[in-house]
Short mmCIF file of C-alpha atoms and ligand atoms in Angstrom, two decimals:
data_model
loop_
_atom_site.label_atom_id
_atom_site.label_comp_id
_atom_site.label_asym_id
_atom_site.label_seq_id
_atom_site.Cartn_x
_atom_site.Cartn_y
_atom_site.Cartn_z
CA MET W 1 39.33 43.49 79.76
CA SER W 2 37.93 43.11 83.17
CA ASP W 3 34.17 43.15 83.60
CA VAL W 4 33.50 46.11 85.98
CA ALA W 5 34.84 44.14 89.00
CA PRO W 6 33.68 46.40 91.91
CA THR W 7 30.11 46.69 90.76
CA MET W 8 29.90 43.01 89.80
CA ALA W 9 30.36 42.12 93.39
CA ASN W 10 27.11 44.03 94.21
CA GLY W 11 25.40 42.62 91.17
CA TRP W 12 24.82 46.08 89.72
CA SER W 13 26.54 45.37 86.47
CA ASP W 14 25.02 45.48 82.92
CA ARG W 15 27.61 44.92 80.16
CA GLY W 16 25.22 45.94 77.26
CA LEU W 17 24.37 49.17 79.02
CA GLY W 18 28.17 49.90 79.44
CA LEU W 19 28.68 49.45 75.64
CA ARG W 20 25.70 51.66 74.79
CA LEU W 21 26.86 54.29 77.18
CA ALA W 22 30.31 54.36 75.54
CA ASP W 23 28.74 54.67 72.12
CA LEU W 24 26.50 57.47 73.34
CA HIS W 25 29.38 59.34 74.67
CA GLY W 26 31.15 59.07 71.41
CA ARG W 27 28.14 60.39 69.51
CA ILE W 28 27.64 63.22 72.07
CA THR W 29 31.36 64.33 71.69
CA ALA W 30 31.06 64.13 67.92
CA ALA W 31 27.92 66.38 67.82
CA GLN W 32 29.51 68.87 70.15
CA THR W 33 32.59 68.86 67.88
CA ARG W 34 30.47 69.54 64.73
CA ALA W 35 28.68 72.42 66.63
CA GLY W 36 31.91 73.81 68.06
CA ARG W 37 30.50 73.24 71.51
CA LEU W 38 33.12 70.96 73.04
CA ARG W 39 33.67 73.27 75.98
CA GLU W 40 30.07 73.47 76.81
CA ARG W 41 28.19 71.04 79.23
CA VAL W 42 25.76 68.57 77.84
CA THR W 43 24.05 66.58 80.46
CA LEU W 44 22.98 63.05 79.68
CA ILE W 45 19.78 62.17 81.59
CA ALA W 46 18.89 58.55 81.75
CA VAL W 47 15.10 58.05 81.27
CA THR W 48 14.29 55.20 83.57
CA LYS W 49 10.52 54.66 82.99
CA THR W 50 9.82 50.90 82.85
CA VAL W 51 13.45 50.09 83.88
CA PRO W 52 13.73 48.05 87.02
CA VAL W 53 15.77 49.41 89.96
CA GLU W 54 18.46 46.84 89.59
CA ARG W 55 19.25 48.30 86.13
CA ILE W 56 18.98 51.75 87.41
CA LEU W 57 21.67 50.92 89.94
CA ALA W 58 23.85 49.33 87.21
CA ALA W 59 23.54 52.68 85.30
CA ALA W 60 24.40 54.68 88.49
CA ALA W 61 27.43 52.37 88.88
CA LEU W 62 28.53 53.55 85.42
CA GLY W 63 28.23 57.22 86.42
CA LEU W 64 24.67 57.83 85.18
CA THR W 65 23.25 59.56 88.23
CA ASP W 66 20.94 62.06 86.48
CA LEU W 67 17.75 60.18 86.04
CA ALA W 68 14.23 60.99 84.85
CA GLU W 69 10.82 59.40 85.28
CA ASN W 70 7.62 60.39 83.75
CA ARG W 71 5.05 59.07 86.40
CA VAL W 72 4.89 60.02 89.97
CA GLN W 73 3.44 56.60 91.01
CA GLU W 74 6.25 54.70 89.23
CA ALA W 75 8.93 56.94 90.73
CA ARG W 76 7.42 56.57 94.19
CA GLU W 77 7.55 52.81 93.96
CA LYS W 78 11.14 52.76 92.70
CA ARG W 79 12.39 55.16 95.35
CA GLU W 80 10.81 52.91 98.01
CA ARG W 81 12.39 49.77 96.57
CA LEU W 82 15.83 51.55 96.29
CA ARG W 83 15.57 52.65 99.84
CA MET W 84 15.05 48.98 100.91
CA LEU W 85 18.01 47.85 98.77
CA ALA W 86 20.23 50.63 100.13
CA GLU W 87 19.53 49.46 103.76
CA GLN W 88 21.20 46.14 102.82
CA ASP W 89 24.60 47.44 101.69
CA ASP W 90 26.73 50.51 101.85
CA PHE W 91 27.72 50.49 98.11
CA THR W 92 24.10 50.72 97.05
CA ALA W 93 23.46 53.34 99.67
CA GLN W 94 26.32 55.42 98.26
CA LEU W 95 24.97 55.10 94.72
CA MET W 96 21.46 55.96 95.88
CA ALA W 97 22.74 59.07 97.56
CA ARG W 98 24.08 60.36 94.32
CA LEU W 99 20.95 60.08 92.27
CA HIS W 100 19.23 63.14 90.88
CA TRP W 101 15.68 62.80 89.74
CA ASP W 102 13.82 64.81 87.24
CA LEU W 103 10.14 64.53 86.44
CA ILE W 104 9.61 64.67 82.62
CA GLY W 105 5.96 63.61 82.16
CA HIS W 106 2.63 65.47 82.40
CA LEU W 107 1.71 66.07 86.11
CA GLN W 108 -1.69 66.47 87.47
CA THR W 109 -2.02 69.49 89.74
CA ASN W 110 -3.40 67.27 92.67
CA LYS W 111 0.03 65.35 92.57
CA ALA W 112 2.11 68.44 93.01
CA ALA W 113 2.91 67.72 96.63
CA ARG W 114 4.11 64.15 95.86
CA ALA W 115 6.16 65.43 92.91
CA VAL W 116 7.95 68.00 95.17
CA GLU W 117 8.74 65.29 97.61
CA LEU W 118 10.10 62.80 94.97
CA PHE W 119 11.91 64.95 92.40
CA GLU W 120 14.77 67.38 92.51
CA ARG W 121 13.43 69.11 89.44
CA VAL W 122 10.31 69.14 87.26
CA GLN W 123 10.98 69.63 83.60
CA SER W 124 7.35 69.31 82.52
CA VAL W 125 5.72 72.48 83.75
CA ASP W 126 2.93 72.83 81.22
CA SER W 127 0.37 75.08 82.87
CA LEU W 128 0.31 78.12 85.06
CA ARG W 129 -2.02 76.18 87.49
CA LEU W 130 0.65 73.48 87.81
CA ALA W 131 3.30 76.08 88.40
CA GLU W 132 1.26 77.72 91.10
CA ALA W 133 0.59 74.27 92.82
CA LEU W 134 4.30 73.42 92.64
CA SER W 135 5.37 76.68 94.13
CA ALA W 136 2.84 76.40 96.97
CA ARG W 137 3.91 72.81 97.84
CA ALA W 138 7.57 73.71 97.53
CA GLU W 139 7.13 76.66 99.80
CA ALA W 140 5.21 74.50 102.30
CA GLN W 141 8.14 72.01 102.24
CA GLY W 142 10.54 74.88 102.75
CA ARG W 143 12.43 74.50 99.50
CA SER W 144 12.86 76.21 96.13
CA LEU W 145 12.10 73.99 93.25
CA PRO W 146 13.95 74.12 90.00
CA ILE W 147 11.72 73.79 86.90
CA LEU W 148 11.80 73.90 83.16
CA ILE W 149 8.91 75.31 81.17
CA GLU W 150 7.67 72.71 78.72
CA VAL W 151 7.07 74.14 75.18
CA ASN W 152 5.01 72.32 72.52
CA ALA W 153 7.54 73.59 70.03
CA GLY W 154 6.34 71.32 67.27
CA GLY W 155 2.70 72.58 67.66
CA GLU W 156 1.22 69.01 67.90
CA ALA W 157 -2.26 68.64 69.24
CA SER W 158 -1.39 65.46 71.11
CA LYS W 159 1.47 66.94 73.17
CA SER W 160 1.44 68.95 76.28
CA GLY W 161 3.36 72.22 76.75
CA PHE W 162 2.76 75.87 76.10
CA ALA W 163 2.38 77.12 72.53
CA PRO W 164 5.65 79.11 71.67
CA ALA W 165 3.62 82.40 71.43
CA GLU W 166 2.20 82.04 74.99
CA VAL W 167 5.53 81.24 76.73
CA GLU W 168 6.68 84.82 77.46
CA SER W 169 3.50 85.93 79.14
CA THR W 170 3.24 82.65 81.05
CA ALA W 171 6.97 82.79 82.01
CA GLN W 172 6.36 86.26 83.44
CA ALA W 173 3.59 84.93 85.69
CA ILE W 174 5.80 82.05 86.74
CA LEU W 175 8.66 84.18 87.71
CA ALA W 176 6.49 85.93 90.16
CA LEU W 177 5.88 82.67 92.09
CA PRO W 178 8.04 82.60 95.22
CA ALA W 179 9.36 78.99 95.38
CA LEU W 180 10.26 78.23 91.77
CA ARG W 181 13.46 78.70 89.99
CA VAL W 182 13.20 78.65 86.20
CA GLU W 183 16.11 76.94 84.70
CA GLY W 184 15.13 76.95 81.09
CA LEU W 185 12.92 75.19 78.54
CA MET W 186 11.98 71.67 77.67
CA THR W 187 10.41 70.11 74.54
CA VAL W 188 9.43 66.86 73.12
CA ALA W 189 10.07 67.11 69.43
CA PRO W 190 7.70 65.41 66.92
CA LEU W 191 8.51 61.98 65.75
CA ALA W 192 10.39 62.14 62.56
CA ALA W 193 11.81 59.42 60.30
CA ASN W 194 14.70 61.79 59.66
CA PRO W 195 15.95 63.77 62.62
CA GLU W 196 17.00 66.67 60.25
CA ASN W 197 13.26 67.27 59.92
CA VAL W 198 13.00 68.39 63.50
CA ARG W 199 16.10 70.58 63.43
CA PRO W 200 13.99 73.74 63.02
CA VAL W 201 11.98 72.80 66.13
CA PHE W 202 15.16 72.57 68.20
CA ARG W 203 16.52 75.89 66.79
CA ALA W 204 13.26 77.63 67.46
CA LEU W 205 13.38 76.52 71.03
CA ARG W 206 16.93 77.89 71.44
CA GLU W 207 15.93 81.19 69.86
CA LEU W 208 12.90 81.38 72.14
CA ARG W 209 15.08 80.72 75.22
CA ASP W 210 17.59 83.45 74.04
CA ARG W 211 14.79 86.00 73.62
CA LEU W 212 13.27 85.20 77.13
CA ARG W 213 16.64 85.61 78.81
CA VAL W 214 16.84 89.16 77.47
CA ALA W 215 13.26 90.08 77.80
CA LEU W 216 12.42 88.80 81.35
CA PRO W 217 13.75 89.95 84.62
CA PRO W 218 16.66 87.79 85.78
CA GLN W 219 15.34 87.11 89.28
CA ARG W 220 14.37 83.45 89.93
CA ALA W 221 15.54 82.40 86.46
CA THR W 222 18.74 81.33 84.89
CA TRP W 223 17.54 80.28 81.37
CA ASP W 224 20.74 78.07 81.14
CA GLU W 225 18.97 74.78 80.19
CA LEU W 226 17.56 73.61 76.96
CA SER W 227 16.26 70.07 77.47
CA MET W 228 15.68 68.72 74.08
CA GLY W 229 16.74 65.51 72.17
CA MET W 230 15.89 61.94 72.82
CA SER W 231 17.33 58.56 71.56
CA ASP W 232 16.47 59.30 67.92
CA ASP W 233 17.37 62.99 67.56
CA PHE W 234 19.84 63.96 70.24
CA ASP W 235 22.69 64.49 67.78
CA VAL W 236 20.72 67.24 66.05
CA ALA W 237 19.42 68.55 69.38
CA ILE W 238 23.04 69.00 70.56
CA GLU W 239 24.02 70.66 67.39
CA GLU W 240 21.19 73.14 67.97
CA GLY W 241 22.22 73.90 71.60
CA ALA W 242 20.71 71.30 73.91
CA THR W 243 22.27 71.36 77.28
CA ILE W 244 20.19 68.33 78.49
CA ILE W 245 19.36 65.26 76.44
CA ARG W 246 16.95 62.66 77.73
CA ILE W 247 17.77 59.11 76.73
CA GLY W 248 15.80 56.01 77.35
CA ARG W 249 15.86 53.40 74.74
CA GLY W 250 19.30 54.33 73.59
CA LEU W 251 20.66 53.27 76.96
CA PHE W 252 18.28 50.58 78.13
CA GLY W 253 17.01 49.18 74.93
CA GLU W 254 13.42 49.07 73.64
CA ARG W 255 10.66 49.50 76.37
CA PRO W 256 8.05 46.80 76.73
CA VAL W 257 4.92 47.73 74.79
CA PRO W 258 2.32 49.42 77.01
CA HIS W 259 -0.34 46.59 77.00
CA ALA W 260 2.42 44.18 78.25
CA ALA W 261 3.20 46.47 81.17
CA PRO W 262 2.52 45.11 84.71
CA PRO W 263 -0.98 46.08 86.03
CA SER W 264 0.48 48.18 88.90
CA ALA W 265 2.00 50.75 86.35
C1 LIG P 1 10.38 58.46 77.28
C2 LIG P 1 10.81 59.82 77.22
C3 LIG P 1 12.14 60.17 76.85
C4 LIG P 1 13.15 59.18 76.29
O1 LIG P 1 12.79 58.55 75.11
P1 LIG P 1 13.68 57.61 74.31
O2 LIG P 1 13.13 57.69 72.93
O3 LIG P 1 13.43 56.32 74.98
O4 LIG P 1 15.08 58.06 74.38
C5 LIG P 1 12.46 61.53 76.86
N1 LIG P 1 11.62 62.53 77.20
C6 LIG P 1 10.32 62.19 77.61
C7 LIG P 1 9.51 63.33 78.02
C8 LIG P 1 9.94 60.92 77.69
O5 LIG P 1 8.78 60.60 78.10
#
């Protein structure tokens, strides 16, 4: 078996990543099969927080072009570094042009402008104030920004996101904002030793989305997306209707522990 020859020449190759990706694709298909969802799209988003740009390019060379970061500053530094690498060769420039970036971490309102510049979509809209700021900044930049509304579906005090009961009224207010397009809902499920334990959380999010789709006016919203499921629970999330899964460790391996992170993070 050849070792991804064309990408090897550029150095953007990562054999372990290729093997984990193949394994993930198998598990995604298996979950879709169990749920009778083989014909439906499930988008695998590679969560690249703490991952260096060289590995991000290796992922892109394997077709993983939907990426997510959870911090504006880290994303900004990576985009800058990628731009420098892209100036040095065409292959890297072509890979970079295909990348699509989502923001999935809590965003401070005062960083809304930066986020609109750096990200194609914001999944972590967790307050009306933030939605208003994003809409204003997107409008100023002459674009419409796709967003997901983050729901604290597990009801954990430590997590951001709207309580399920407040999503409908908030969504109504968000739909009135001119420069946002609501694509659906996002959640981070509680940590569970057994992913079966979070199945009700995923199911509740899907049911909430289905209700909103009927209850709210269709302008500025599609409600197509359910972003739920991470490395430890994505199989169950797909069975419950996830259209987007966000995978970090399952692709790139364990992240460095926070106190070992470089001081610039
Ligand atoms: C880090 C992160 C992920 C990916 O988590 P893994 O367990 O590494 O797959 C997904 N969603 C959000 C919001 C994250 O912060």
